[in-house]
Amino acid sequence: MSTKSALAATLFALLMAPLFVKAQKSDSGIRHSLFIAGPQFTGIIDEEGKVVWDAQRRGARDGYVLKNGNVLVCWANVVREYDKNKRIIFSYERSEKKMELGTAVRLRNGNTLITESGTKPRIVEVNKKGKVVRSTPLQPETDNVHMQTRMARKLKNGNYLVPHLLAFAVKEYQPDGSIVKTFSTDFEAFGGRGSKTWPFTAIRMKNGNTLVTLTQGNRVVELDSEGNIVWEIDNSLYDSNPLVDPCGAQRLPNGNTVITSYGAKEGIKIFEVDPDKNIVWTFNDYRAHHFQILTTNGKPIKGTPLK
């Protein structure tokens, strides 16, 4: 083969290489398929980096691939469920034009949990027909609609776990709107409220602790039942400064934690750390507001539909 032909073959091979070569990096060979809800792309990417489902709409805030394979997506103005053929089979629009939707979670009873920020911020549970069957008032301590709340989740006890950014607090609400517990995130050790450790995502884990991303504070913490920090990461641990406005997070069954860097314009957009805080996987393609890891090296993550 001539030098020119060899060069051409090399260039062709590089162009045809799987996208994960540039998008996913892992010294230990970790490959994930994942759902992304973000400002540039909302859809599903397989372990080779190929887009296998595309909502063809930007700016999603929350969402999941459901057990039946459908995709539930939350935008600021509407929550929709799509089947595999992208037909809309569920839709809920915000009740007021100035409201912002921030959460979409399918509950075990088939209802959908949605947060509405606005003049009367609330959590609603919506049935399959799009009708509100439960409404819980929230106390975000601010009239700034965009900064009232983000990803809320329902707990096994029937209460709701809700992060309130400008209140520097994760609050647990009973269905009637009463607050039974508050975790403050304006930690003195981090510089108090000046560090902008606004809680964005709060996840109650099986061990009873709560994983919280602290957006502009560029930190992620795990809190015990009393709100004490038992695990944390920040950019002082890494040369690459991977934490840039961390929004979404997921604790994997193996104990690793995956985190988005929503504010990153270049470099790492999503990354995974082990319990010892070592970075073991990075994703450098689309920015993500929220995400869901679906598989790891061909094996479905427990609780996902890809079984």
PDB file of N, CA, C and O in Angstrom, residues 55-114:
ATOM      1  N   ALA A  55     -35.485  13.443  21.004  1.00  0.00           N
ATOM      2  CA  ALA A  55     -36.749  14.172  21.163  1.00  0.00           C
ATOM      3  C   ALA A  55     -36.871  15.312  20.169  1.00  0.00           C
ATOM      4  O   ALA A  55     -37.965  15.852  19.966  1.00  0.00           O
ATOM      5  N   GLN A  56     -35.740  15.705  19.572  1.00  0.00           N
ATOM      6  CA  GLN A  56     -35.696  16.791  18.582  1.00  0.00           C
ATOM      7  C   GLN A  56     -36.242  18.098  19.143  1.00  0.00           C
ATOM      8  O   GLN A  56     -36.892  18.869  18.451  1.00  0.00           O
ATOM      9  N   ARG A  57     -35.954  18.294  20.416  1.00  0.00           N
ATOM     10  CA  ARG A  57     -36.296  19.557  21.075  1.00  0.00           C
ATOM     11  C   ARG A  57     -35.283  19.781  22.185  1.00  0.00           C
ATOM     12  O   ARG A  57     -34.966  18.860  22.935  1.00  0.00           O
ATOM     13  N   ARG A  58     -34.788  20.980  22.294  1.00  0.00           N
ATOM     14  CA  ARG A  58     -33.777  21.304  23.296  1.00  0.00           C
ATOM     15  C   ARG A  58     -34.402  21.852  24.572  1.00  0.00           C
ATOM     16  O   ARG A  58     -35.576  22.174  24.616  1.00  0.00           O
ATOM     17  N   GLY A  59     -33.571  21.955  25.614  1.00  0.00           N
ATOM     18  CA  GLY A  59     -33.978  22.647  26.827  1.00  0.00           C
ATOM     19  C   GLY A  59     -34.735  21.829  27.847  1.00  0.00           C
ATOM     20  O   GLY A  59     -35.370  22.392  28.737  1.00  0.00           O
ATOM     21  N   ALA A  60     -34.682  20.495  27.768  1.00  0.00           N
ATOM     22  CA  ALA A  60     -35.383  19.670  28.755  1.00  0.00           C
ATOM     23  C   ALA A  60     -34.737  19.798  30.126  1.00  0.00           C
ATOM     24  O   ALA A  60     -33.536  20.019  30.254  1.00  0.00           O
ATOM     25  N   ARG A  61     -35.542  19.649  31.160  1.00  0.00           N
ATOM     26  CA  ARG A  61     -35.076  19.829  32.529  1.00  0.00           C
ATOM     27  C   ARG A  61     -34.987  18.537  33.324  1.00  0.00           C
ATOM     28  O   ARG A  61     -34.157  18.393  34.211  1.00  0.00           O
ATOM     29  N   ASP A  62     -35.867  17.623  33.053  1.00  0.00           N
ATOM     30  CA  ASP A  62     -35.929  16.385  33.826  1.00  0.00           C
ATOM     31  C   ASP A  62     -36.532  15.325  32.930  1.00  0.00           C
ATOM     32  O   ASP A  62     -37.111  15.621  31.885  1.00  0.00           O
ATOM     33  N   GLY A  63     -36.417  14.076  33.336  1.00  0.00           N
ATOM     34  CA  GLY A  63     -37.031  13.022  32.555  1.00  0.00           C
ATOM     35  C   GLY A  63     -36.401  11.671  32.807  1.00  0.00           C
ATOM     36  O   GLY A  63     -35.333  11.567  33.420  1.00  0.00           O
ATOM     37  N   TYR A  64     -37.079  10.644  32.325  1.00  0.00           N
ATOM     38  CA  TYR A  64     -36.644   9.268  32.537  1.00  0.00           C
ATOM     39  C   TYR A  64     -37.094   8.389  31.387  1.00  0.00           C
ATOM     40  O   TYR A  64     -38.113   8.644  30.747  1.00  0.00           O
ATOM     41  N   VAL A  65     -36.345   7.322  31.163  1.00  0.00           N
ATOM     42  CA  VAL A  65     -36.822   6.212  30.356  1.00  0.00           C
ATOM     43  C   VAL A  65     -37.598   5.306  31.299  1.00  0.00           C
ATOM     44  O   VAL A  65     -37.063   4.846  32.310  1.00  0.00           O
ATOM     45  N   LEU A  66     -38.860   5.064  30.994  1.00  0.00           N
ATOM     46  CA  LEU A  66     -39.730   4.295  31.879  1.00  0.00           C
ATOM     47  C   LEU A  66     -39.549   2.800  31.672  1.00  0.00           C
ATOM     48  O   LEU A  66     -38.920   2.361  30.711  1.00  0.00           O
ATOM     49  N   LYS A  67     -40.105   2.016  32.558  1.00  0.00           N
ATOM     50  CA  LYS A  67     -39.945   0.568  32.504  1.00  0.00           C
ATOM     51  C   LYS A  67     -40.524  -0.038  31.241  1.00  0.00           C
ATOM     52  O   LYS A  67     -40.085  -1.086  30.786  1.00  0.00           O
ATOM     53  N   ASN A  68     -41.526   0.620  30.661  1.00  0.00           N
ATOM     54  CA  ASN A  68     -42.130   0.106  29.433  1.00  0.00           C
ATOM     55  C   ASN A  68     -41.385   0.576  28.189  1.00  0.00           C
ATOM     56  O   ASN A  68     -41.798   0.287  27.067  1.00  0.00           O
ATOM     57  N   GLY A  69     -40.294   1.320  28.379  1.00  0.00           N
ATOM     58  CA  GLY A  69     -39.506   1.806  27.258  1.00  0.00           C
ATOM     59  C   GLY A  69     -39.912   3.174  26.761  1.00  0.00           C
ATOM     60  O   GLY A  69     -39.225   3.765  25.917  1.00  0.00           O
ATOM     61  N   ASN A  70     -41.023   3.704  27.252  1.00  0.00           N
ATOM     62  CA  ASN A  70     -41.422   5.062  26.887  1.00  0.00           C
ATOM     63  C   ASN A  70     -40.494   6.075  27.546  1.00  0.00           C
ATOM     64  O   ASN A  70     -39.776   5.748  28.489  1.00  0.00           O
ATOM     65  N   VAL A  71     -40.546   7.304  27.059  1.00  0.00           N
ATOM     66  CA  VAL A  71     -39.671   8.354  27.586  1.00  0.00           C
ATOM     67  C   VAL A  71     -40.522   9.498  28.123  1.00  0.00           C
ATOM     68  O   VAL A  71     -41.382  10.045  27.410  1.00  0.00           O
ATOM     69  N   LEU A  72     -40.290   9.856  29.378  1.00  0.00           N
ATOM     70  CA  LEU A  72     -40.996  10.952  30.041  1.00  0.00           C
ATOM     71  C   LEU A  72     -40.049  12.144  30.122  1.00  0.00           C
ATOM     72  O   LEU A  72     -38.932  12.013  30.619  1.00  0.00           O
ATOM     73  N   VAL A  73     -40.497  13.292  29.613  1.00  0.00           N
ATOM     74  CA  VAL A  73     -39.623  14.467  29.535  1.00  0.00           C
ATOM     75  C   VAL A  73     -40.343  15.694  30.077  1.00  0.00           C
ATOM     76  O   VAL A  73     -41.525  15.926  29.781  1.00  0.00           O
ATOM     77  N   CYS A  74     -39.603  16.496  30.847  1.00  0.00           N
ATOM     78  CA  CYS A  74     -40.118  17.752  31.379  1.00  0.00           C
ATOM     79  C   CYS A  74     -39.396  18.931  30.741  1.00  0.00           C
ATOM     80  O   CYS A  74     -38.168  19.024  30.817  1.00  0.00           O
ATOM     81  N   TRP A  75     -40.166  19.801  30.099  1.00  0.00           N
ATOM     82  CA  TRP A  75     -39.674  21.111  29.680  1.00  0.00           C
ATOM     83  C   TRP A  75     -40.291  22.167  30.584  1.00  0.00           C
ATOM     84  O   TRP A  75     -41.120  21.847  31.434  1.00  0.00           O
ATOM     85  N   ALA A  76     -39.903  23.405  30.440  1.00  0.00           N
ATOM     86  CA  ALA A  76     -40.387  24.460  31.325  1.00  0.00           C
ATOM     87  C   ALA A  76     -41.898  24.648  31.237  1.00  0.00           C
ATOM     88  O   ALA A  76     -42.535  25.048  32.210  1.00  0.00           O
ATOM     89  N   ASN A  77     -42.473  24.350  30.065  1.00  0.00           N
ATOM     90  CA  ASN A  77     -43.892  24.621  29.871  1.00  0.00           C
ATOM     91  C   ASN A  77     -44.769  23.380  29.783  1.00  0.00           C
ATOM     92  O   ASN A  77     -45.998  23.467  29.886  1.00  0.00           O
ATOM     93  N   VAL A  78     -44.154  22.197  29.579  1.00  0.00           N
ATOM     94  CA  VAL A  78     -44.970  21.001  29.376  1.00  0.00           C
ATOM     95  C   VAL A  78     -44.194  19.744  29.762  1.00  0.00           C
ATOM     96  O   VAL A  78     -42.968  19.691  29.629  1.00  0.00           O
ATOM     97  N   VAL A  79     -44.926  18.750  30.242  1.00  0.00           N
ATOM     98  CA  VAL A  79     -44.382  17.410  30.472  1.00  0.00           C
ATOM     99  C   VAL A  79     -45.067  16.465  29.498  1.00  0.00           C
ATOM    100  O   VAL A  79     -46.291  16.490  29.361  1.00  0.00           O
ATOM    101  N   ARG A  80     -44.245  15.639  28.822  1.00  0.00           N
ATOM    102  CA  ARG A  80     -44.811  14.722  27.847  1.00  0.00           C
ATOM    103  C   ARG A  80     -44.209  13.332  27.996  1.00  0.00           C
ATOM    104  O   ARG A  80     -43.044  13.193  28.362  1.00  0.00           O
ATOM    105  N   GLU A  81     -45.033  12.328  27.672  1.00  0.00           N
ATOM    106  CA  GLU A  81     -44.547  10.956  27.578  1.00  0.00           C
ATOM    107  C   GLU A  81     -44.644  10.517  26.125  1.00  0.00           C
ATOM    108  O   GLU A  81     -45.684  10.688  25.483  1.00  0.00           O
ATOM    109  N   TYR A  82     -43.532   9.980  25.621  1.00  0.00           N
ATOM    110  CA  TYR A  82     -43.468   9.522  24.240  1.00  0.00           C
ATOM    111  C   TYR A  82     -43.334   8.004  24.219  1.00  0.00           C
ATOM    112  O   TYR A  82     -42.589   7.438  25.014  1.00  0.00           O
ATOM    113  N   ASP A  83     -44.019   7.362  23.260  1.00  0.00           N
ATOM    114  CA  ASP A  83     -43.780   5.943  23.082  1.00  0.00           C
ATOM    115  C   ASP A  83     -42.580   5.746  22.152  1.00  0.00           C
ATOM    116  O   ASP A  83     -41.925   6.719  21.744  1.00  0.00           O
ATOM    117  N   LYS A  84     -42.284   4.512  21.809  1.00  0.00           N
ATOM    118  CA  LYS A  84     -41.085   4.222  21.026  1.00  0.00           C
ATOM    119  C   LYS A  84     -41.146   4.818  19.622  1.00  0.00           C
ATOM    120  O   LYS A  84     -40.110   4.990  18.971  1.00  0.00           O
ATOM    121  N   ASN A  85     -42.372   5.129  19.160  1.00  0.00           N
ATOM    122  CA  ASN A  85     -42.536   5.747  17.841  1.00  0.00           C
ATOM    123  C   ASN A  85     -42.665   7.260  17.936  1.00  0.00           C
ATOM    124  O   ASN A  85     -43.055   7.918  16.970  1.00  0.00           O
ATOM    125  N   LYS A  86     -42.354   7.796  19.134  1.00  0.00           N
ATOM    126  CA  LYS A  86     -42.393   9.238  19.408  1.00  0.00           C
ATOM    127  C   LYS A  86     -43.803   9.828  19.372  1.00  0.00           C
ATOM    128  O   LYS A  86     -43.977  11.028  19.226  1.00  0.00           O
ATOM    129  N   ARG A  87     -44.792   8.965  19.520  1.00  0.00           N
ATOM    130  CA  ARG A  87     -46.153   9.474  19.658  1.00  0.00           C
ATOM    131  C   ARG A  87     -46.350   9.954  21.084  1.00  0.00           C
ATOM    132  O   ARG A  87     -45.923   9.298  22.035  1.00  0.00           O
ATOM    133  N   ILE A  88     -47.008  11.083  21.257  1.00  0.00           N
ATOM    134  CA  ILE A  88     -47.257  11.640  22.583  1.00  0.00           C
ATOM    135  C   ILE A  88     -48.469  10.929  23.173  1.00  0.00           C
ATOM    136  O   ILE A  88     -49.575  11.015  22.635  1.00  0.00           O
ATOM    137  N   ILE A  89     -48.259  10.236  24.291  1.00  0.00           N
ATOM    138  CA  ILE A  89     -49.367   9.494  24.900  1.00  0.00           C
ATOM    139  C   ILE A  89     -49.760  10.078  26.262  1.00  0.00           C
ATOM    140  O   ILE A  89     -50.724   9.620  26.877  1.00  0.00           O
ATOM    141  N   PHE A  90     -49.016  11.066  26.715  1.00  0.00           N
ATOM    142  CA  PHE A  90     -49.363  11.776  27.956  1.00  0.00           C
ATOM    143  C   PHE A  90     -48.830  13.195  27.833  1.00  0.00           C
ATOM    144  O   PHE A  90     -47.716  13.404  27.335  1.00  0.00           O
ATOM    145  N   SER A  91     -49.624  14.170  28.281  1.00  0.00           N
ATOM    146  CA  SER A  91     -49.176  15.557  28.230  1.00  0.00           C
ATOM    147  C   SER A  91     -49.802  16.349  29.364  1.00  0.00           C
ATOM    148  O   SER A  91     -50.979  16.166  29.700  1.00  0.00           O
ATOM    149  N   TYR A  92     -48.986  17.199  29.978  1.00  0.00           N
ATOM    150  CA  TYR A  92     -49.487  18.108  31.021  1.00  0.00           C
ATOM    151  C   TYR A  92     -48.829  19.461  30.820  1.00  0.00           C
ATOM    152  O   TYR A  92     -47.599  19.571  30.844  1.00  0.00           O
ATOM    153  N   GLU A  93     -49.632  20.494  30.616  1.00  0.00           N
ATOM    154  CA  GLU A  93     -49.114  21.843  30.445  1.00  0.00           C
ATOM    155  C   GLU A  93     -49.233  22.619  31.752  1.00  0.00           C
ATOM    156  O   GLU A  93     -50.148  22.386  32.550  1.00  0.00           O
ATOM    157  N   ARG A  94     -48.289  23.549  31.964  1.00  0.00           N
ATOM    158  CA  ARG A  94     -48.314  24.356  33.191  1.00  0.00           C
ATOM    159  C   ARG A  94     -49.655  25.066  33.309  1.00  0.00           C
ATOM    160  O   ARG A  94     -50.271  25.459  32.308  1.00  0.00           O
ATOM    161  N   SER A  95     -50.108  25.250  34.531  1.00  0.00           N
ATOM    162  CA  SER A  95     -51.446  25.799  34.758  1.00  0.00           C
ATOM    163  C   SER A  95     -51.503  27.310  34.578  1.00  0.00           C
ATOM    164  O   SER A  95     -52.577  27.870  34.399  1.00  0.00           O
ATOM    165  N   GLU A  96     -50.336  27.974  34.631  1.00  0.00           N
ATOM    166  CA  GLU A  96     -50.260  29.419  34.388  1.00  0.00           C
ATOM    167  C   GLU A  96     -49.072  29.695  33.478  1.00  0.00           C
ATOM    168  O   GLU A  96     -48.037  29.023  33.563  1.00  0.00           O
ATOM    169  N   LYS A  97     -49.206  30.691  32.610  1.00  0.00           N
ATOM    170  CA  LYS A  97     -48.171  30.979  31.624  1.00  0.00           C
ATOM    171  C   LYS A  97     -46.835  31.331  32.255  1.00  0.00           C
ATOM    172  O   LYS A  97     -45.768  31.014  31.709  1.00  0.00           O
ATOM    173  N   LYS A  98     -46.855  31.997  33.412  1.00  0.00           N
ATOM    174  CA  LYS A  98     -45.609  32.431  34.050  1.00  0.00           C
ATOM    175  C   LYS A  98     -44.982  31.345  34.921  1.00  0.00           C
ATOM    176  O   LYS A  98     -43.919  31.549  35.491  1.00  0.00           O
ATOM    177  N   MET A  99     -45.636  30.219  35.036  1.00  0.00           N
ATOM    178  CA  MET A  99     -45.084  29.121  35.824  1.00  0.00           C
ATOM    179  C   MET A  99     -43.957  28.424  35.081  1.00  0.00           C
ATOM    180  O   MET A  99     -43.879  28.484  33.847  1.00  0.00           O
ATOM    181  N   GLU A 100     -43.089  27.720  35.811  1.00  0.00           N
ATOM    182  CA  GLU A 100     -42.063  26.875  35.225  1.00  0.00           C
ATOM    183  C   GLU A 100     -42.180  25.475  35.812  1.00  0.00           C
ATOM    184  O   GLU A 100     -42.260  25.317  37.029  1.00  0.00           O
ATOM    185  N   LEU A 101     -42.192  24.486  34.941  1.00  0.00           N
ATOM    186  CA  LEU A 101     -42.182  23.101  35.383  1.00  0.00           C
ATOM    187  C   LEU A 101     -40.735  22.662  35.555  1.00  0.00           C
ATOM    188  O   LEU A 101     -39.867  23.043  34.772  1.00  0.00           O
ATOM    189  N   GLY A 102     -40.467  21.829  36.574  1.00  0.00           N
ATOM    190  CA  GLY A 102     -39.087  21.458  36.840  1.00  0.00           C
ATOM    191  C   GLY A 102     -38.845  19.997  37.141  1.00  0.00           C
ATOM    192  O   GLY A 102     -37.701  19.569  37.248  1.00  0.00           O
ATOM    193  N   THR A 103     -39.914  19.213  37.250  1.00  0.00           N
ATOM    194  CA  THR A 103     -39.778  17.808  37.635  1.00  0.00           C
ATOM    195  C   THR A 103     -40.767  16.961  36.851  1.00  0.00           C
ATOM    196  O   THR A 103     -41.903  17.377  36.628  1.00  0.00           O
ATOM    197  N   ALA A 104     -40.339  15.783  36.442  1.00  0.00           N
ATOM    198  CA  ALA A 104     -41.253  14.804  35.866  1.00  0.00           C
ATOM    199  C   ALA A 104     -40.818  13.426  36.311  1.00  0.00           C
ATOM    200  O   ALA A 104     -39.774  12.934  35.898  1.00  0.00           O
ATOM    201  N   VAL A 105     -41.595  12.805  37.194  1.00  0.00           N
ATOM    202  CA  VAL A 105     -41.283  11.474  37.714  1.00  0.00           C
ATOM    203  C   VAL A 105     -42.552  10.625  37.666  1.00  0.00           C
ATOM    204  O   VAL A 105     -43.596  11.029  38.177  1.00  0.00           O
ATOM    205  N   ARG A 106     -42.464   9.441  37.069  1.00  0.00           N
ATOM    206  CA  ARG A 106     -43.591   8.522  37.062  1.00  0.00           C
ATOM    207  C   ARG A 106     -43.609   7.739  38.363  1.00  0.00           C
ATOM    208  O   ARG A 106     -42.625   7.089  38.735  1.00  0.00           O
ATOM    209  N   LEU A 107     -44.713   7.801  39.080  1.00  0.00           N
ATOM    210  CA  LEU A 107     -44.854   7.141  40.367  1.00  0.00           C
ATOM    211  C   LEU A 107     -45.350   5.706  40.197  1.00  0.00           C
ATOM    212  O   LEU A 107     -45.859   5.321  39.143  1.00  0.00           O
ATOM    213  N   ARG A 108     -45.230   4.925  41.250  1.00  0.00           N
ATOM    214  CA  ARG A 108     -45.612   3.513  41.182  1.00  0.00           C
ATOM    215  C   ARG A 108     -47.083   3.313  40.899  1.00  0.00           C
ATOM    216  O   ARG A 108     -47.485   2.311  40.308  1.00  0.00           O
ATOM    217  N   ASN A 109     -47.918   4.280  41.304  1.00  0.00           N
ATOM    218  CA  ASN A 109     -49.356   4.147  41.082  1.00  0.00           C
ATOM    219  C   ASN A 109     -49.769   4.608  39.684  1.00  0.00           C
ATOM    220  O   ASN A 109     -50.960   4.617  39.358  1.00  0.00           O
ATOM    221  N   GLY A 110     -48.799   4.982  38.862  1.00  0.00           N
ATOM    222  CA  GLY A 110     -49.090   5.408  37.499  1.00  0.00           C
ATOM    223  C   GLY A 110     -49.251   6.894  37.329  1.00  0.00           C
ATOM    224  O   GLY A 110     -49.280   7.397  36.195  1.00  0.00           O
ATOM    225  N   ASN A 111     -49.367   7.618  38.434  1.00  0.00           N
ATOM    226  CA  ASN A 111     -49.445   9.077  38.355  1.00  0.00           C
ATOM    227  C   ASN A 111     -48.068   9.664  38.041  1.00  0.00           C
ATOM    228  O   ASN A 111     -47.046   8.989  38.164  1.00  0.00           O
ATOM    229  N   THR A 112     -48.053  10.931  37.664  1.00  0.00           N
ATOM    230  CA  THR A 112     -46.810  11.624  37.353  1.00  0.00           C
ATOM    231  C   THR A 112     -46.614  12.777  38.316  1.00  0.00           C
ATOM    232  O   THR A 112     -47.519  13.611  38.489  1.00  0.00           O
ATOM    233  N   LEU A 113     -45.454  12.827  38.942  1.00  0.00           N
ATOM    234  CA  LEU A 113     -45.102  13.904  39.869  1.00  0.00           C
ATOM    235  C   LEU A 113     -44.484  15.050  39.082  1.00  0.00           C
ATOM    236  O   LEU A 113     -43.541  14.848  38.307  1.00  0.00           O
ATOM    237  N   ILE A 114     -45.008  16.257  39.273  1.00  0.00           N
ATOM    238  CA  ILE A 114     -44.541  17.443  38.551  1.00  0.00           C
ATOM    239  C   ILE A 114     -44.446  18.614  39.521  1.00  0.00           C
ATOM    240  O   ILE A 114     -45.313  18.784  40.382  1.00  0.00           O
TER     241      ILE A 114
END
